[in-house]
Amino acid sequence: MSESIILQTEHLGILTPDGAALLSDVSLKVPKRQMVHLVGESGSGKSLTLKAVMGLVPSGFSVSGTMRLSGEPFAAGQVRGRRITMVFQDPGASFDPLYTVGFHIREVLVSVRGLSSDSARVETERLLEVVGLRPSDASLYPHEMSGGMKQRAAVALALAPEPELILLDEPTTALDPTVERRILSLIADLVEHVGVSVLLVTHDLSVVSRMGGLVAVMYGGMIMETGEVEEVLSAPEHPYTIALMEAAPFGGTVRPIPGDVLPPSLRTGCPFHNRCPEATDICHGTVPEVRRHAGGREVRCHLR
Ligand code: SF4
């Protein structure tokens, strides 16, 4: 195991109580000081992958596979809130409305990092400045902040335990484009200057393109293609990645992907087979293996 890999999932799977596979064979690596994007349509399993890492999968669902943090196996949720933290799509979800944002951050600093209350106050102000807020904003209640301020405060809270990895679940979807740009640039700064690793869920390929790093394209609970953002977006190899890019082009003609995502209970073989223009008989009944291509690209397709 390379020491430069912070998070590694191996063959991660999730079954519903009825036995339908929501995630299958999700093997993912997040290197140190890197940003990895998880992209795909709704229902592809992106957010569920983050929940599996955080141990937030609903009870009754069974989780299989292994997860490692800096090479050491861990159980789902075991490192939540200390070595791995999460920022949600709704920034309000990170805060109890009865307490100030400063209170939330100080509480983590005292309980997780063991700081004295005086040191926690100073560190809270420093963290707020890191995310572009004023030290005095510590005294604000969540409802006294705009959506963008609240999301910055949520990032400060996620940084408080000095985690090795931050998971971000569509953190800018609820924000207007100007605020979105500022939050994304803050996240890029954290990776570069603070040295934290980031696993970012998004459905927006323009975000992926702007931020760079690595990308994993998900469909039907599986990872279909992984590689460097620049390479995958300039020369996608998997039929689903190609279709996704044609459905959300950076300029040019939009070609929606025909058909619908198969529900988990009806999936057989390649989960994309009912929408794929290249599907052959084998695609209907046999799950394709992941193949490693030149340059480290990995593609799960019978024909690639
Ligand atoms: Fe299409 Fe078959 Fe490849 Fe799946 S395995 S993406 S259905 S060609």
Short mmCIF file of N, CA, C and O in Angstrom, two decimals, residues 41 219 239-248 254-261 272 274-277:
data_model
loop_
_atom_site.label_atom_id
_atom_site.label_comp_id
_atom_site.label_asym_id
_atom_site.label_seq_id
_atom_site.Cartn_x
_atom_site.Cartn_y
_atom_site.Cartn_z
N GLU A 41 -25.06 10.66 -12.76
CA GLU A 41 -26.43 11.14 -12.60
C GLU A 41 -26.96 10.79 -11.21
O GLU A 41 -26.34 10.02 -10.47
N TYR A 219 -22.00 4.95 -12.32
CA TYR A 219 -23.31 4.67 -12.92
C TYR A 219 -23.84 3.37 -12.32
O TYR A 219 -23.10 2.38 -12.22
N PRO A 239 -18.39 4.27 -22.68
CA PRO A 239 -19.60 4.78 -23.34
C PRO A 239 -20.46 5.67 -22.44
O PRO A 239 -21.07 6.62 -22.92
N TYR A 240 -20.51 5.38 -21.14
CA TYR A 240 -21.32 6.23 -20.27
C TYR A 240 -20.67 7.61 -20.09
O TYR A 240 -21.36 8.63 -20.11
N THR A 241 -19.36 7.65 -19.93
CA THR A 241 -18.68 8.95 -19.79
C THR A 241 -18.90 9.78 -21.05
O THR A 241 -19.18 10.98 -20.98
N ILE A 242 -18.82 9.12 -22.20
CA ILE A 242 -19.04 9.82 -23.48
C ILE A 242 -20.46 10.38 -23.52
O ILE A 242 -20.68 11.56 -23.83
N ALA A 243 -21.44 9.54 -23.12
CA ALA A 243 -22.84 9.98 -23.14
C ALA A 243 -23.07 11.12 -22.15
O ALA A 243 -23.78 12.09 -22.44
N LEU A 244 -22.44 11.03 -20.98
CA LEU A 244 -22.60 12.07 -19.95
C LEU A 244 -22.05 13.40 -20.45
O LEU A 244 -22.66 14.46 -20.25
N MET A 245 -20.93 13.36 -21.15
CA MET A 245 -20.34 14.59 -21.66
C MET A 245 -21.17 15.17 -22.81
O MET A 245 -21.28 16.38 -22.94
N GLU A 246 -21.78 14.30 -23.60
CA GLU A 246 -22.63 14.81 -24.68
C GLU A 246 -23.94 15.39 -24.12
O GLU A 246 -24.54 16.27 -24.72
N ALA A 247 -24.34 14.88 -22.94
CA ALA A 247 -25.57 15.38 -22.32
C ALA A 247 -25.34 16.72 -21.61
O ALA A 247 -26.29 17.43 -21.32
N ALA A 248 -24.09 17.03 -21.30
CA ALA A 248 -23.77 18.29 -20.62
C ALA A 248 -22.49 18.86 -21.22
O ALA A 248 -21.48 18.97 -20.53
N VAL A 254 -26.51 19.69 -27.11
CA VAL A 254 -26.83 18.81 -25.97
C VAL A 254 -27.55 17.57 -26.51
O VAL A 254 -28.51 17.68 -27.25
N ARG A 255 -27.03 16.38 -26.14
CA ARG A 255 -27.72 15.14 -26.53
C ARG A 255 -28.08 14.37 -25.28
O ARG A 255 -27.23 13.68 -24.71
N PRO A 256 -29.34 14.50 -24.82
CA PRO A 256 -29.73 13.79 -23.60
C PRO A 256 -29.51 12.28 -23.76
O PRO A 256 -29.63 11.76 -24.88
N ILE A 257 -29.20 11.61 -22.65
CA ILE A 257 -28.99 10.16 -22.71
C ILE A 257 -30.37 9.50 -22.80
O ILE A 257 -31.23 9.75 -21.96
N PRO A 258 -30.63 8.69 -23.84
CA PRO A 258 -31.96 8.09 -23.97
C PRO A 258 -32.22 7.05 -22.88
O PRO A 258 -31.27 6.48 -22.32
N GLY A 259 -33.49 6.82 -22.59
CA GLY A 259 -33.85 5.77 -21.63
C GLY A 259 -33.66 6.21 -20.19
O GLY A 259 -33.27 7.34 -19.91
N ASP A 260 -33.97 5.30 -19.28
CA ASP A 260 -33.91 5.61 -17.84
C ASP A 260 -32.92 4.69 -17.14
O ASP A 260 -32.63 3.59 -17.62
N VAL A 261 -32.47 5.16 -15.98
CA VAL A 261 -31.61 4.33 -15.14
C VAL A 261 -32.42 3.13 -14.65
O VAL A 261 -33.56 3.30 -14.19
N PHE A 272 -25.45 -0.19 -17.50
CA PHE A 272 -25.74 0.80 -18.54
C PHE A 272 -26.28 0.14 -19.81
O PHE A 272 -26.58 0.81 -20.79
N ASN A 274 -29.04 -1.03 -20.97
CA ASN A 274 -30.32 -0.66 -21.61
C ASN A 274 -30.26 0.74 -22.27
O ASN A 274 -31.19 1.12 -22.95
N ARG A 275 -29.16 1.48 -22.06
CA ARG A 275 -29.06 2.83 -22.66
C ARG A 275 -27.83 2.97 -23.55
O ARG A 275 -27.62 4.02 -24.15
N CYS A 276 -27.02 1.93 -23.56
CA CYS A 276 -25.72 2.06 -24.23
C CYS A 276 -25.85 1.79 -25.74
O CYS A 276 -26.36 0.74 -26.14
N PRO A 277 -25.36 2.70 -26.59
CA PRO A 277 -25.46 2.49 -28.03
C PRO A 277 -24.57 1.36 -28.54
O PRO A 277 -24.74 0.90 -29.67
#
